[in-house]
Coordinates of C-alpha atoms in Angstrom, one line a residue:
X997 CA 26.8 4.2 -19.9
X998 CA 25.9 7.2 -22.0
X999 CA 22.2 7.6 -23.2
X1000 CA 23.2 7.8 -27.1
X1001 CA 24.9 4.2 -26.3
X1002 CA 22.3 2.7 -24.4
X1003 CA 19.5 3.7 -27.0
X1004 CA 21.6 2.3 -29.9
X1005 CA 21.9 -0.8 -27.7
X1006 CA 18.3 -0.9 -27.5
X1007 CA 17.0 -0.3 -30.9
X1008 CA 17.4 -4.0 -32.1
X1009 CA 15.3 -5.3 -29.5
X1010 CA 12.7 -2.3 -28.7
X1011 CA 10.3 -5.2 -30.6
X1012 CA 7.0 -6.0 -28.2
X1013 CA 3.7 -7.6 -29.7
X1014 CA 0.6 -5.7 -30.0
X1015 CA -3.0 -5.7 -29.8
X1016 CA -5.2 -7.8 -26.8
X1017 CA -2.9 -10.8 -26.5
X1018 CA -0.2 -8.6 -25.6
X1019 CA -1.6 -7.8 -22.4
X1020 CA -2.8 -11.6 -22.1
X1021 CA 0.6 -13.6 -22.7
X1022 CA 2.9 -10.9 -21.9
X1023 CA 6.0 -12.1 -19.7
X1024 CA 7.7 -8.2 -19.9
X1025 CA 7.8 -6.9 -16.6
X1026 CA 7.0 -3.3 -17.4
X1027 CA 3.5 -4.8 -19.0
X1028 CA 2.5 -6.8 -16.3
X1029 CA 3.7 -3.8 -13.9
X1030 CA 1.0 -1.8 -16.1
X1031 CA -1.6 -3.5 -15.4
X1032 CA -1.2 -4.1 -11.9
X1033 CA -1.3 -0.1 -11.8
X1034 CA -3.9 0.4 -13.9
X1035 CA -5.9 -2.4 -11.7
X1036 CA -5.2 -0.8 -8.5
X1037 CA -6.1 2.1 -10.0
X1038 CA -9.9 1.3 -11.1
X1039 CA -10.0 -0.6 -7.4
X1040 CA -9.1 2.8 -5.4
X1041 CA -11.9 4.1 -7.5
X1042 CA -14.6 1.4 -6.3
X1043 CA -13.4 0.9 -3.0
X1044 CA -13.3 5.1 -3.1
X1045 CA -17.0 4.6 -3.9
X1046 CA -17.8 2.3 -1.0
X1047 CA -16.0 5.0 0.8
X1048 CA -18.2 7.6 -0.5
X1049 CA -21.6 5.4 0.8
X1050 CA -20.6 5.1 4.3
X1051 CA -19.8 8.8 4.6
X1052 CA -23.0 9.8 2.9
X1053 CA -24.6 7.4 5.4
X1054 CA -22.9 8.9 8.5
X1055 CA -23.4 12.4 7.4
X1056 CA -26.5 12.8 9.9
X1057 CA -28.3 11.0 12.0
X1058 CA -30.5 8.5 12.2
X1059 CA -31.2 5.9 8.6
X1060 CA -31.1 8.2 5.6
X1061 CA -30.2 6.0 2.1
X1062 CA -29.1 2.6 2.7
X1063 CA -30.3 -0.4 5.3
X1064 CA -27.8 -1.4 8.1
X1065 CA -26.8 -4.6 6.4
X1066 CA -25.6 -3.1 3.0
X1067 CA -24.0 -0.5 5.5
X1068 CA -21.6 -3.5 7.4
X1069 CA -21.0 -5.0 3.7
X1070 CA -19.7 -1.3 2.5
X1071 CA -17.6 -1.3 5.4
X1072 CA -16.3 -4.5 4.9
X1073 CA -16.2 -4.5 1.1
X1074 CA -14.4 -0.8 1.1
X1075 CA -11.6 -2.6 3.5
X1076 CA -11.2 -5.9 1.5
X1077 CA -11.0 -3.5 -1.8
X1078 CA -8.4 -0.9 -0.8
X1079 CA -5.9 -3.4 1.1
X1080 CA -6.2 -6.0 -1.1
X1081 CA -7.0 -4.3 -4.6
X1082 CA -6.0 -1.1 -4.7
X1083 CA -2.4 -0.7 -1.8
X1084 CA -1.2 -4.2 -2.2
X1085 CA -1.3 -4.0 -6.5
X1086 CA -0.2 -0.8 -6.6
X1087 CA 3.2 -2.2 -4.8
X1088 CA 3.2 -4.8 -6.8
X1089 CA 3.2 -3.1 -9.9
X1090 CA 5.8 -0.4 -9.1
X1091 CA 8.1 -3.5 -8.1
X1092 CA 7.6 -5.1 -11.2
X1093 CA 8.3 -1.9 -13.5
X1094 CA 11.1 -0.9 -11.3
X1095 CA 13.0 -3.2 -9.6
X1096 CA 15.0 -5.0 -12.5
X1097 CA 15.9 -1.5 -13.8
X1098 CA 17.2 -0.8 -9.9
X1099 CA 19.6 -3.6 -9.8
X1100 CA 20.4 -3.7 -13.3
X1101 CA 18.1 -7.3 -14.3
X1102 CA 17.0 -7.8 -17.8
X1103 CA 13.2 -8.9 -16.3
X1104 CA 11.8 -10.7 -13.9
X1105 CA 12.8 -14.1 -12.7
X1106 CA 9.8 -16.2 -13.2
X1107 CA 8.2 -14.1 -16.2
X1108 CA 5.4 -16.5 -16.9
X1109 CA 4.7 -16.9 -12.8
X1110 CA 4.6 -13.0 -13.0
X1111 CA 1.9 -13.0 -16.2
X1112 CA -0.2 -15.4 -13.7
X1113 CA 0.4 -13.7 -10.5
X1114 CA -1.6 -10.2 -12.1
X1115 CA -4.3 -12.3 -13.9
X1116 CA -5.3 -14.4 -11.0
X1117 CA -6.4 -11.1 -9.1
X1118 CA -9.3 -9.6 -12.3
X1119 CA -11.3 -13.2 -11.1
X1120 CA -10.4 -12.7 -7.5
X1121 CA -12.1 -9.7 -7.7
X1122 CA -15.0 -10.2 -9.7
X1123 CA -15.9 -13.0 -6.8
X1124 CA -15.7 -10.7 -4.4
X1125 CA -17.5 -7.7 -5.9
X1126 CA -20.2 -10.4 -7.1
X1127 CA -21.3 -11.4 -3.3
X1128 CA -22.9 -7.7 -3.2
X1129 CA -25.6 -8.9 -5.2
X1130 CA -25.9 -12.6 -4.2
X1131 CA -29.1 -13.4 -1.7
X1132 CA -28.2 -12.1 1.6
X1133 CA -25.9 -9.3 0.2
X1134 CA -22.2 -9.4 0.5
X1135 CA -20.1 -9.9 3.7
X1136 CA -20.9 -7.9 6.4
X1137 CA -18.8 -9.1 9.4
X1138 CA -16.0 -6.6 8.3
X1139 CA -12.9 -7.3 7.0
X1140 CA -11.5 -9.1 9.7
X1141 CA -14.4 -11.7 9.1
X1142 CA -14.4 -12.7 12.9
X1143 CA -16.8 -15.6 13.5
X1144 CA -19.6 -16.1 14.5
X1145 CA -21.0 -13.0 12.9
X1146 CA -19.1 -13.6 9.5
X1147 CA -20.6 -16.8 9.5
X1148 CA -24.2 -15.2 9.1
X1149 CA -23.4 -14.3 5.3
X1150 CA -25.7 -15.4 3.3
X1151 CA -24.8 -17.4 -0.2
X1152 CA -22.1 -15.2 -0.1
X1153 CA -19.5 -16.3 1.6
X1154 CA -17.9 -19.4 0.2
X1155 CA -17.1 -16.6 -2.8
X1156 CA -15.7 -14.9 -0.1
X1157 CA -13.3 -17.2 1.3
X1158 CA -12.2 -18.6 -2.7
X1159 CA -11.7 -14.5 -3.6
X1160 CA -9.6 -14.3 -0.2
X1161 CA -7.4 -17.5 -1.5
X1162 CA -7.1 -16.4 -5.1
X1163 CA -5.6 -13.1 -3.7
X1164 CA -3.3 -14.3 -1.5
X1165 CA -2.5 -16.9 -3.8
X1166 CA -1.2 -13.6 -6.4
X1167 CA 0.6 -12.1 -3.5
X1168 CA 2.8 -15.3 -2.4
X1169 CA 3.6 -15.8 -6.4
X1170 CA 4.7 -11.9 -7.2
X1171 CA 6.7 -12.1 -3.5
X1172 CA 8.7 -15.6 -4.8
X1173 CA 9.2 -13.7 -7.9
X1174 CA 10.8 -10.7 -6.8
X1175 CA 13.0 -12.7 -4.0
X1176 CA 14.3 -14.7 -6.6
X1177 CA 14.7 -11.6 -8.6
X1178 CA 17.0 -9.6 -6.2
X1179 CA 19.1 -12.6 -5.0
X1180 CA 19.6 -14.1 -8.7
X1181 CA 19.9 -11.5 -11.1
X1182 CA 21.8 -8.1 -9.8
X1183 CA 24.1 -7.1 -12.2
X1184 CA 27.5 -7.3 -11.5
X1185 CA 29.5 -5.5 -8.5
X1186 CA 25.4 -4.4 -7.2
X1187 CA 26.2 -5.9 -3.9
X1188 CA 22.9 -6.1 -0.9
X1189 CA 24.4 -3.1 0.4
X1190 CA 24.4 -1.0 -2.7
X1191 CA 20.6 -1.8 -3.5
X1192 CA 18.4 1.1 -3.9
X1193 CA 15.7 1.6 -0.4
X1194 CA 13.0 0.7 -2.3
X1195 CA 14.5 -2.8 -3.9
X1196 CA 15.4 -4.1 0.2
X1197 CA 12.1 -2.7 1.4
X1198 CA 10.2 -5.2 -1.1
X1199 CA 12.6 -8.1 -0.4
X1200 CA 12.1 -7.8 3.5
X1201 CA 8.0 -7.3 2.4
X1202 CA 8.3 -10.4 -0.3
X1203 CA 9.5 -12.4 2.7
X1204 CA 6.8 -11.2 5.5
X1205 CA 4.0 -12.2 2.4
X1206 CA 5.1 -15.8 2.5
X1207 CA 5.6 -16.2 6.1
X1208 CA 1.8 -14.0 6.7
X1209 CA -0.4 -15.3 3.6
X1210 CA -0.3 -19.1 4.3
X1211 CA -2.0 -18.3 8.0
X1212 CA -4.8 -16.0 6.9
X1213 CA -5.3 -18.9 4.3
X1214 CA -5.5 -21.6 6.9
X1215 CA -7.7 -19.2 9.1
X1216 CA -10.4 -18.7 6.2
X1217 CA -10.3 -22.2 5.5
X1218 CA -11.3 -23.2 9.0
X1219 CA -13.7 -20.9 8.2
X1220 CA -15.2 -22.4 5.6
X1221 CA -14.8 -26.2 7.1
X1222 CA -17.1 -24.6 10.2
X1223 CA -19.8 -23.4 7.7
X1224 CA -20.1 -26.3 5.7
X1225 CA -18.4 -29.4 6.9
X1226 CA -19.2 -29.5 10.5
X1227 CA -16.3 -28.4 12.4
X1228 CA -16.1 -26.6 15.1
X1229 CA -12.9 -24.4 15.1
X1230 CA -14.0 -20.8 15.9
X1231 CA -17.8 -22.4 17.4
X1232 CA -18.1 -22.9 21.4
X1233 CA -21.0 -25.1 21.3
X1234 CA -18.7 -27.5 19.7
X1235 CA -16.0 -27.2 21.9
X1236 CA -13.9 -24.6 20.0
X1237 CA -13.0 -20.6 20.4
X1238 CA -13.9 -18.1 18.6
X1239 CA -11.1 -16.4 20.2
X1240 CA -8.7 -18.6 18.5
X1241 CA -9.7 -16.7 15.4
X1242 CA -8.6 -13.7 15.8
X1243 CA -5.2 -14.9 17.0
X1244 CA -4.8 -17.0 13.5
X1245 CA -6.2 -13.8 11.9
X1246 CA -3.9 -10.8 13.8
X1247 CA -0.6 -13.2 13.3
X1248 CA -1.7 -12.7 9.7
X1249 CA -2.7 -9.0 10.2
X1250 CA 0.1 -7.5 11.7
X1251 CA 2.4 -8.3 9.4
X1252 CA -0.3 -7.2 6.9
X1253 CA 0.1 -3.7 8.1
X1254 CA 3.9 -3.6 7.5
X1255 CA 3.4 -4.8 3.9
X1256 CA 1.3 -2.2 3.2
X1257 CA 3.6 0.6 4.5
X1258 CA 7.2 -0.8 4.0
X1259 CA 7.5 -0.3 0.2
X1260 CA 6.4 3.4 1.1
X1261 CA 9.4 3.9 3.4
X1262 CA 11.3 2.8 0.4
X1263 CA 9.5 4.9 -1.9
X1264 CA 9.9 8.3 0.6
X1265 CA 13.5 7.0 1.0
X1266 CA 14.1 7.4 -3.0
X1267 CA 12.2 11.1 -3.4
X1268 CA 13.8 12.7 -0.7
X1269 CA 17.2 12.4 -1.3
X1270 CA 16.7 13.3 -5.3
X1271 CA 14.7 16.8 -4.1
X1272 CA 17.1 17.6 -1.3
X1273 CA 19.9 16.9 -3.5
X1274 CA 21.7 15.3 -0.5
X1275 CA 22.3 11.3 0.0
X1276 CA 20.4 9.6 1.8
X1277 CA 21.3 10.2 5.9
X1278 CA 21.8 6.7 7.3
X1279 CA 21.0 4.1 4.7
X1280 CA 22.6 1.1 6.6
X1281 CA 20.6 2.0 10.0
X1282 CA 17.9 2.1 7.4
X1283 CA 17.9 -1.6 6.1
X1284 CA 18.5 -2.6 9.6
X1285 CA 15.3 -0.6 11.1
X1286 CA 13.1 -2.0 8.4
X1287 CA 14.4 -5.3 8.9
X1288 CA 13.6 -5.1 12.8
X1289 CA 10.1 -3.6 11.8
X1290 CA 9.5 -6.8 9.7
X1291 CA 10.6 -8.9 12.3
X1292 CA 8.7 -7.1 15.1
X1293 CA 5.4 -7.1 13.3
X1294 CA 5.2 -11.1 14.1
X1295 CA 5.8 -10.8 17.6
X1296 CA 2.8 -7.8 18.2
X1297 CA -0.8 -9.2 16.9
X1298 CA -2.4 -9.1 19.8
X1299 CA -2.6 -5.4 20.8
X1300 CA -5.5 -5.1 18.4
X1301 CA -7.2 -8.0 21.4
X1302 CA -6.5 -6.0 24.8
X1303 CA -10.1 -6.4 25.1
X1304 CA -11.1 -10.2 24.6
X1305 CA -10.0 -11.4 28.4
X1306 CA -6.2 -12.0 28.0
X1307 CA -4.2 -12.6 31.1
X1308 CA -2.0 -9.9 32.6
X1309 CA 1.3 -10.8 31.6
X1310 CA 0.1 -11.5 27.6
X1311 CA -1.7 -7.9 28.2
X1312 CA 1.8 -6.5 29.2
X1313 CA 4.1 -7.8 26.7
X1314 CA 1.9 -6.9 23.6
X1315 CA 1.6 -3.4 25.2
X1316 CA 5.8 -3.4 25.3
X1317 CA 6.4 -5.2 21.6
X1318 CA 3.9 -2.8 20.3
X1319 CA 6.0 0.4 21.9
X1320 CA 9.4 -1.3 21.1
X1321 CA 8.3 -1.2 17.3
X1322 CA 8.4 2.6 17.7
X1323 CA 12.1 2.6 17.5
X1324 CA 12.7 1.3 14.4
X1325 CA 10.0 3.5 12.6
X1326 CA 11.4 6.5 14.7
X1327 CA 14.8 6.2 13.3
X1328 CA 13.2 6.3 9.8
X1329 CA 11.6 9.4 10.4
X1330 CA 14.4 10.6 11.8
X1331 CA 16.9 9.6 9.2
X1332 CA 14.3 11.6 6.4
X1333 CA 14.7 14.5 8.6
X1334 CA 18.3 14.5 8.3
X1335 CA 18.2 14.2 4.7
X1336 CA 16.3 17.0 4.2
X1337 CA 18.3 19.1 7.0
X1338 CA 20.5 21.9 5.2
X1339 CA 19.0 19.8 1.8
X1340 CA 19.1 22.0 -1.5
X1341 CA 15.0 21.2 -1.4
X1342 CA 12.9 21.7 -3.9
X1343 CA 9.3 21.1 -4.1
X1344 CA 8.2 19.4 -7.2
X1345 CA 4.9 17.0 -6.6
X1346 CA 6.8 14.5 -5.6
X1347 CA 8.5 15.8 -2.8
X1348 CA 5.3 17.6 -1.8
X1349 CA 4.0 13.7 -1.2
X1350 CA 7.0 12.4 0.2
X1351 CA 6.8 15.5 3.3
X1352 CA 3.7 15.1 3.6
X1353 CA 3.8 11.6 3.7
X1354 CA 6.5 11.8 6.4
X1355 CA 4.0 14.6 8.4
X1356 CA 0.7 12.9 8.5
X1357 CA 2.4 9.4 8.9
X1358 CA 4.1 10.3 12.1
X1359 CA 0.8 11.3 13.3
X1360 CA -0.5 8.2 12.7
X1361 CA 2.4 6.5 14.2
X1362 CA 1.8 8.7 17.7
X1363 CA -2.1 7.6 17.7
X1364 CA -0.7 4.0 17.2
X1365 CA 1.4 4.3 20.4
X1366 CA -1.8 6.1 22.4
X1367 CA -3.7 2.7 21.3
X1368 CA -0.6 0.3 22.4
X1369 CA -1.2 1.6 25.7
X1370 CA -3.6 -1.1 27.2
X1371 CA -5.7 0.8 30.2
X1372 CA -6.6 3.6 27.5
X1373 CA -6.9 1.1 25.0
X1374 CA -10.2 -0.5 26.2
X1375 CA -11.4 3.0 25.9
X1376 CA -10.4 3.5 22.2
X1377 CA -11.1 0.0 21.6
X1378 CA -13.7 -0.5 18.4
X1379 CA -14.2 3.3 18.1
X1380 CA -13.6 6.2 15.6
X1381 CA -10.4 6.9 17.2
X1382 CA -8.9 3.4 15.6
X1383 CA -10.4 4.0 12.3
X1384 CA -8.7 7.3 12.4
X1385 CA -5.5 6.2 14.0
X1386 CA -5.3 3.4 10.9
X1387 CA -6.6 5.9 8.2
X1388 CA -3.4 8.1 8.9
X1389 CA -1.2 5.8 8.7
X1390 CA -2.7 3.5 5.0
X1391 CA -4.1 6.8 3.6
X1392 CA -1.4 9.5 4.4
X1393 CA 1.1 6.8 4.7
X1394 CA 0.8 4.2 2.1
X1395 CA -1.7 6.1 -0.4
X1396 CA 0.2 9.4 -0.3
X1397 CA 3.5 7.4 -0.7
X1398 CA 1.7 5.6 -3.7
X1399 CA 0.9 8.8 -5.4
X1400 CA 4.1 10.0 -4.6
X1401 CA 5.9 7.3 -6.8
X1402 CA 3.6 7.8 -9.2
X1403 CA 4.4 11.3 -10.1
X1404 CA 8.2 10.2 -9.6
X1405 CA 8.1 7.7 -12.3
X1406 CA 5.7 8.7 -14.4
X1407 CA 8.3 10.8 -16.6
X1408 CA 10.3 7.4 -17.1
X1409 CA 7.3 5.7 -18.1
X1410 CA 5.9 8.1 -20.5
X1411 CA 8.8 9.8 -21.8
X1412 CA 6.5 12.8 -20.7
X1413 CA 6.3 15.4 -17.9
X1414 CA 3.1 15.7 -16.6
X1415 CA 1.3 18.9 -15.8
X1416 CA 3.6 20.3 -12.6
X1417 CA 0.6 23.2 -11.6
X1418 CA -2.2 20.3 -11.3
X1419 CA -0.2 17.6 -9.5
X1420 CA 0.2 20.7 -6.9
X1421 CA -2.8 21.1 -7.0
X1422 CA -4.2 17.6 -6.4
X1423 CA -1.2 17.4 -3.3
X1424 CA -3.0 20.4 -1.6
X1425 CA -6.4 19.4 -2.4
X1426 CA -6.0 16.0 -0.8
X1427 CA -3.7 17.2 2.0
X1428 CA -6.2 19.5 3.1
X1429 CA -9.2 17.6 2.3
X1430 CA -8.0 14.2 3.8
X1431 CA -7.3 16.1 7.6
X1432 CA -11.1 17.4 7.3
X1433 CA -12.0 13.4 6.9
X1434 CA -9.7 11.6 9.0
X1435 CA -9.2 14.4 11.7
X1436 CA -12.5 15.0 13.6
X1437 CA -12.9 11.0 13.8
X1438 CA -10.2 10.8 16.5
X1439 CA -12.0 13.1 18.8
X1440 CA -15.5 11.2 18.0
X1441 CA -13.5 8.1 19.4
X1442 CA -12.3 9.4 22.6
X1443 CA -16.1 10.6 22.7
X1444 CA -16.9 7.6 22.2
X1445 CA -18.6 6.8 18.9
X1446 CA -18.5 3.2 17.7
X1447 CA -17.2 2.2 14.6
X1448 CA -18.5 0.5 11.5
X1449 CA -22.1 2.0 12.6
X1450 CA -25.0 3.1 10.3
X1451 CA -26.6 5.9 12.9
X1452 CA -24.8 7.2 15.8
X1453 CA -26.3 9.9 19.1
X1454 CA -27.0 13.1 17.7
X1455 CA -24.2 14.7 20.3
X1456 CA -21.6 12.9 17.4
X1457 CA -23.7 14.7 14.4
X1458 CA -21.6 17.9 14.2
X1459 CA -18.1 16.3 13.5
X1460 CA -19.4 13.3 11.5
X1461 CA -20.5 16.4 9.0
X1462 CA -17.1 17.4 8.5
X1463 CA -15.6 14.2 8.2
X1464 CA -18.1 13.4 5.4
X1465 CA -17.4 16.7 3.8
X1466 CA -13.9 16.2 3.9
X1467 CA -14.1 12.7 2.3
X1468 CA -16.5 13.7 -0.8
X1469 CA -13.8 16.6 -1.3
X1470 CA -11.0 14.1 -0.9
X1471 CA -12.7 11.6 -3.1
X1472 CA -13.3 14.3 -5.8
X1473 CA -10.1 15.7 -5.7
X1474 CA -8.6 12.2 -7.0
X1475 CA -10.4 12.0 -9.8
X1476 CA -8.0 15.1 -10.8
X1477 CA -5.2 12.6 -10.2
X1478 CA -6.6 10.5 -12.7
X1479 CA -6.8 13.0 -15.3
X1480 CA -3.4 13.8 -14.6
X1481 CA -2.2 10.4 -15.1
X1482 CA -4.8 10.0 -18.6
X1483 CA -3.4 13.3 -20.0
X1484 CA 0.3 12.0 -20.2
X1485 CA -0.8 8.4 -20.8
X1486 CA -3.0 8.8 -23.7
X1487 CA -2.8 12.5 -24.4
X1488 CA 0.9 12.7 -24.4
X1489 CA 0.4 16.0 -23.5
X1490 CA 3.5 17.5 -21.8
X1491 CA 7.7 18.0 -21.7
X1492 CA 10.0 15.4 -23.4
X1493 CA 11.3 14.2 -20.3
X1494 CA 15.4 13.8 -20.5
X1495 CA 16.9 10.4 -18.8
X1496 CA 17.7 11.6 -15.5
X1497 CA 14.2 13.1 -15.4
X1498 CA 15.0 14.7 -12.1
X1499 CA 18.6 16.7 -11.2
X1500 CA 19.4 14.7 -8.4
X1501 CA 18.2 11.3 -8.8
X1502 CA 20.9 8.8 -8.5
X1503 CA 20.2 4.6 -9.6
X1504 CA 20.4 2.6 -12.1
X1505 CA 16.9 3.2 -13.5
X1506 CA 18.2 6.5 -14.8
X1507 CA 20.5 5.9 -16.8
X1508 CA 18.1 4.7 -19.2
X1509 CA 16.6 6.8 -21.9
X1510 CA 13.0 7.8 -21.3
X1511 CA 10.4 6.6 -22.0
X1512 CA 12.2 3.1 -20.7
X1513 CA 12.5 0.7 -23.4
X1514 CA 10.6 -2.1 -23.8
X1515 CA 13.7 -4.5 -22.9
X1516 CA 16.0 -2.9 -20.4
X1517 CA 19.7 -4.4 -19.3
X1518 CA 20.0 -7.3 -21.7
X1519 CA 23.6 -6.8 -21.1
X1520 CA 24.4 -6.4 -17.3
X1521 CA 25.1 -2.6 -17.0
X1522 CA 28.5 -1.5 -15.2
X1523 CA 27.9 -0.2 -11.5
X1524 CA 29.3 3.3 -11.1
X1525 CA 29.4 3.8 -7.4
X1526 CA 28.7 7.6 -8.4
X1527 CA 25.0 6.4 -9.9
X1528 CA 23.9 5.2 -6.3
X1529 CA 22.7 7.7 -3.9
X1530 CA 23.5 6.1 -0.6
X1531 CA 24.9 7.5 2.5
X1532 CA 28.1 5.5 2.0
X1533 CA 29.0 6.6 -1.5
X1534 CA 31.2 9.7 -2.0
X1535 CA 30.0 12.3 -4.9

C-alpha cells in the first residue's frame, strides 16, 4: 500500500476527541499506549529517586542522612517502583501502540478492558507511594515481602497488599487483551510464523502474566489473612512455614524475571536487523528459544533458596534447570550476533542500545550462571554480587532495551526526528556511567558485603564511592533522555520523519505515514512477504 493511498484512506477517520476526557474514556490503543509510557516514565523518575537515597546513603560509612528503617523502605519501595511501575508499563505501553500496527489490527481487542487496565495502576500507585508517610513508614521487608519481617510494617501494609492486587490485577487484564489481540485479529495471510519478534515475545509474556500473577496474589493474600484474621500460613508458632512463602512467592518471581526481559529480546530482535540491513539470522529457533525460556522460568524458582535448608536432590535439580535455561538465551545472543556478522551496520541511537543491550546483558547472564552454581552460591547468597548480577541484567537488559525502542519509534509517533547528537550522547553517558554503578558491586559481594544495608565495614568504603558516583551520574544523565523525548513531544523540534523512518526497517507498522494516524488498518492491509524482515522471507 502506497503512503499517498494510505493517508487518503485515513483522512475521513483521523477524528479523535479532545481535551481531559480524552485521556479518561479513550478506547484508542495509541492513547492508552501513551499514557502507560508517560506513567512509566514519571515512575523511573521516583523509583530513580529512591535509587538516588540508597546510594547517597552507602556512599560512606557509618549513618549519614536517613535512619535504617526509611533505608529498608527505599530499598524495598525503589524495587516495587521500577518492576512494577516503571519496566512492566513501559511494555505495556509499547505493546499497545505497536502491536495492532505489527499484525495489521484496527485496535485492540477489548478497548474498554484496555482504558481500565492503564487507569487501575495511577491508584495502585498512589497506595503504595502513600505507606511512606503512614505511622511506621512504608514497607521495609523488601520487595519480596518475606514473612515474618514484612509482617512488622506498621499501618502500612494492608495498602501494601491492595496496591500489589490492583497491579497485578492491570497486568492480567492488558496480557488477556493482547492474547486475544494476536490470535483474533491479524490481518489476512499474517500467519504465527510471519509475526514480527516483538508481537510473539509479548504473547508468550501475556501467557507467563496469567499463569504468574494469580500466585503472587494468593501469596499476598495469605499474607494479609496471617496479619489480621488469625492464620497461620507463613507463622511456625501456629504450625505453618515461613518457608512456604518464598516458594509461593519465587514460582511467582521467576517467571517475573522473564516478563521483564522477554519483550526486550523482541525489541533487540526488531533494531538489529533494520541497522544491519540484514534479516533477522534464525527467527524460527528464535520463537522456539523464547518459548523454552518461558516455559523453563516455571520449573527454576528455587535457585534464589539454595540457602533455606533444601534437600540434596531439590539443591541439584534447581542448580541444573537454572544452567539449562542458558541455552535458550545463548542461542538468542548468538542469533543477534549473526545478524550483525558481515551486517551493513550503522549506528544510529537505536542500535547503539540494542549492542549494548546485547553486551552488558550477556554479562548479566554469565553472573546469573556463577549464582546457579549452588556451593558458590551460599557465598554470593544475599550480597552485592546478586544485586549486581540482577542490575545487569533489568537495567542494561530491560531498561536499555526500553530506551532503545523508544528512540526506534519515537519518529512514528511524532512525525519527528529527534536530536541524533544528544541521544548519543545520553547512550554513552549511561553506558559508561551505569558500569561505574553496577560494576564495583560484584567484587563488594564476593568480598562479602551484604545487601539492602544502611552502613557497611569501612574495608567496603572505597568501591561503594564509585558505585554511588556512578549512579548520581547515571541518574543525571536520564534526565537528558527526558529532554530528548519533551523536545520532540511538545517542542516538535526536529526532521519530518518519512514513513519508513529508518532504511531498513521491514513490518507492517511502516507502511504507515508518520506520525501514525489516529486510526490505523480499518481495512485489513495486504501482507507483502517483502514488508517482513524474517529469516525466511527472500528480498
Amino acid at each position: 500500500m502506497s503512503e499517498a493511498a494510505t493517508h487518503h484512506e485515513h483522512d475521513h477517520h483521523d477524528h479523535h476527541p479532545s481535551g481531559i476526557t480524552r485521556w479518561l474514556t479513550t478506547t484508542n490503543h495509541k492513547d492508552i499506549g501513551s499514557m502507560y509510557l508517560i506513567f512509566s516514565l514519571i515512575m523511573f523518575f521516583i523509583g530513580g529517586s529512591m535509587a538516588m537515597v540508597i546510594r547517597a546513603e552507602l556512599f560512606q560509612p557509618g549513618l549519614q542522612f536517613v535512619d535504617p528503617q526509611f533505608f529498608n523502605s527505599m530499598t524495598t519501595m525503589h524495587a516495587l517502583v521500577m518492576i512494577f511501575g516503571a519496566v512492566m508499563p513501559a511494555w505495556t505501553g509499547f505493546a499497545n501502540w505497536m502491536i495492532p500496527m505489527m499484525i495489521g489490527a484496527p485496535d485492540m481487542a477489548l478497548p474498554r478492558l484496555n482504558n481500565w487496565s492503564f487507569w487501575i495502576l495511577p491508584f495502585a500507585f498512589t497506595l503504595l507511594l502513600s505507606t511512606v508517610f503512614m505511622p511506621g513508614g512504608g514497607p521495609a521487608g523488601g520487595w519480596t515481602m518475606y514473612p515474618p519481617l514484612v509482617l512488622q510494617t506498621g499501618q502500612a501494609f494492608p495498602f501494601l497488599i491492595f496496591a500489589v492486587h490492583f497491579m497485578g490485577a492491570s497486568s492480567i487484564a492488558g496480557a488477556i487483551n493482547i492474547i486475544a489481540t494476536v490470535f483474533n485479529m491479524r490481518a489476512p495471510g499474517m500467519t504465527l510464523m510471519k509475526l514480527p519478534l516483538f508481537v510473539w515475545t509479548w504473547i508468550i509474556t501475556a501467557f507467563l502474566l496469567i499463569a504468574s500473577i494469580p500466585v503472587l496474589a494468593g501469596a499476598v493474600t495469605m499474607l494479609l489473612t496471617d496479619k489480621f484474621f488469625g492464620t497461620a500460613f507463613f507463622s511456625a508458632a501456629g504450625g505453618g512455614d515461613p518457608v512456604m512463602f518464598q516458594h509461593i512467592f519465587w514460582f511467582f518471581g521467576h517467571p517475573e524475571v522473564y516478563i521483564l526481559i522477554l519483550p526486550a529480546f523482541g525489541i533487540v530482535s526488531a533494531i538489529i536487523p533494520t541497522f544491519a540491513r540484514k534479516p533477522l539470522f534464525g527467527y524460527a529457533s528464535m520463537v522456539y528459544a523464547s518459548a523454552a525460556i518461558a516455559f523453563l522460568s516455571f520449573i527454576v524458582w528455587a535457585h534464589h533458596m539454595f540457602t533455606v535448608g533444601m534437600p540434596l536432590g531439590g539443591l541439584i535439580f534447581f542448580m541444573y534447570a537454572t544452567m539449562l535455561i542458558a541455552i535458550p538465551t545463548g542461542v538468542k545472543v548468538f542469533n543477534w550476533v549473526a545478524t550483525m556478522w558481515r551486517g551493513s551496520m550503522t549506528f544510529e541511537t537505536p542500535m547503539l542500545f540494542a549492542v549494548g543491550f546485547v553486551i552488558l546483558f550477556t554479562i548479566g547472564g554469565f553472573s546469573g550462571l556463577m549464582l546457579a552454581i549452588v556451593p558458590a552460591d551460599f557465598q554470593y547468597h544475599d550480597t552485592y554480587f546478586v544485586v549486581a548480577h540482577f542490575h545487569y541484567v533489568l537495567v542494561t537488559g530491560a531498561i536499555f532495551s526500553i530506551m532503545a525502542a523508544v528512540y526506534y519509534w519515537l519518529p512514528k509517533w511524532t512525525g519527528r526526528m529527534y536530536n541524533e547528537t544528544l541521544g548519543k550522547v545520553h547512550f554513552w553517558l549511561s553506558t559508561i556511567t551505569v558500569n561505574i554503578l553496577f560494576f564495583p558491586q560484584h567484587f563488594l559481594g564476593l568480598a562479602g558485603m551484604p545487601r539492602r544495608i544502611p552502613d557497611y565495614n569501612v574495608a567496603f568504603a572505597d568501591f561503594n564511592m564509585i558505585s554511588s558516583i556512578g549512579g548520581f551520574a547515571f541518574g543525571i544523565s536520564q534526565l537528558l533522555f527526558a529532554w530528548i523525548i519533551i523536545d520532540v513531544c511538545f517542542f516538535k523540534r526536529g526532521q519530518k520523519a518519512s514513513a519508513g523512518v529508518w532504511e531498513g526497517a521491514r513490518g507492517l507498522e511502516w507502511t504507515l505515514p508518520s506520525p501514525a494516524p489516529y486510526h490505523s488498518f480499518s481495512t485489513p492491509p495486504k501482507i507483502d512477504d517483502k514488508m517482513l524482515a524474517h529469516g525466511d522471507v527472500t528480498h
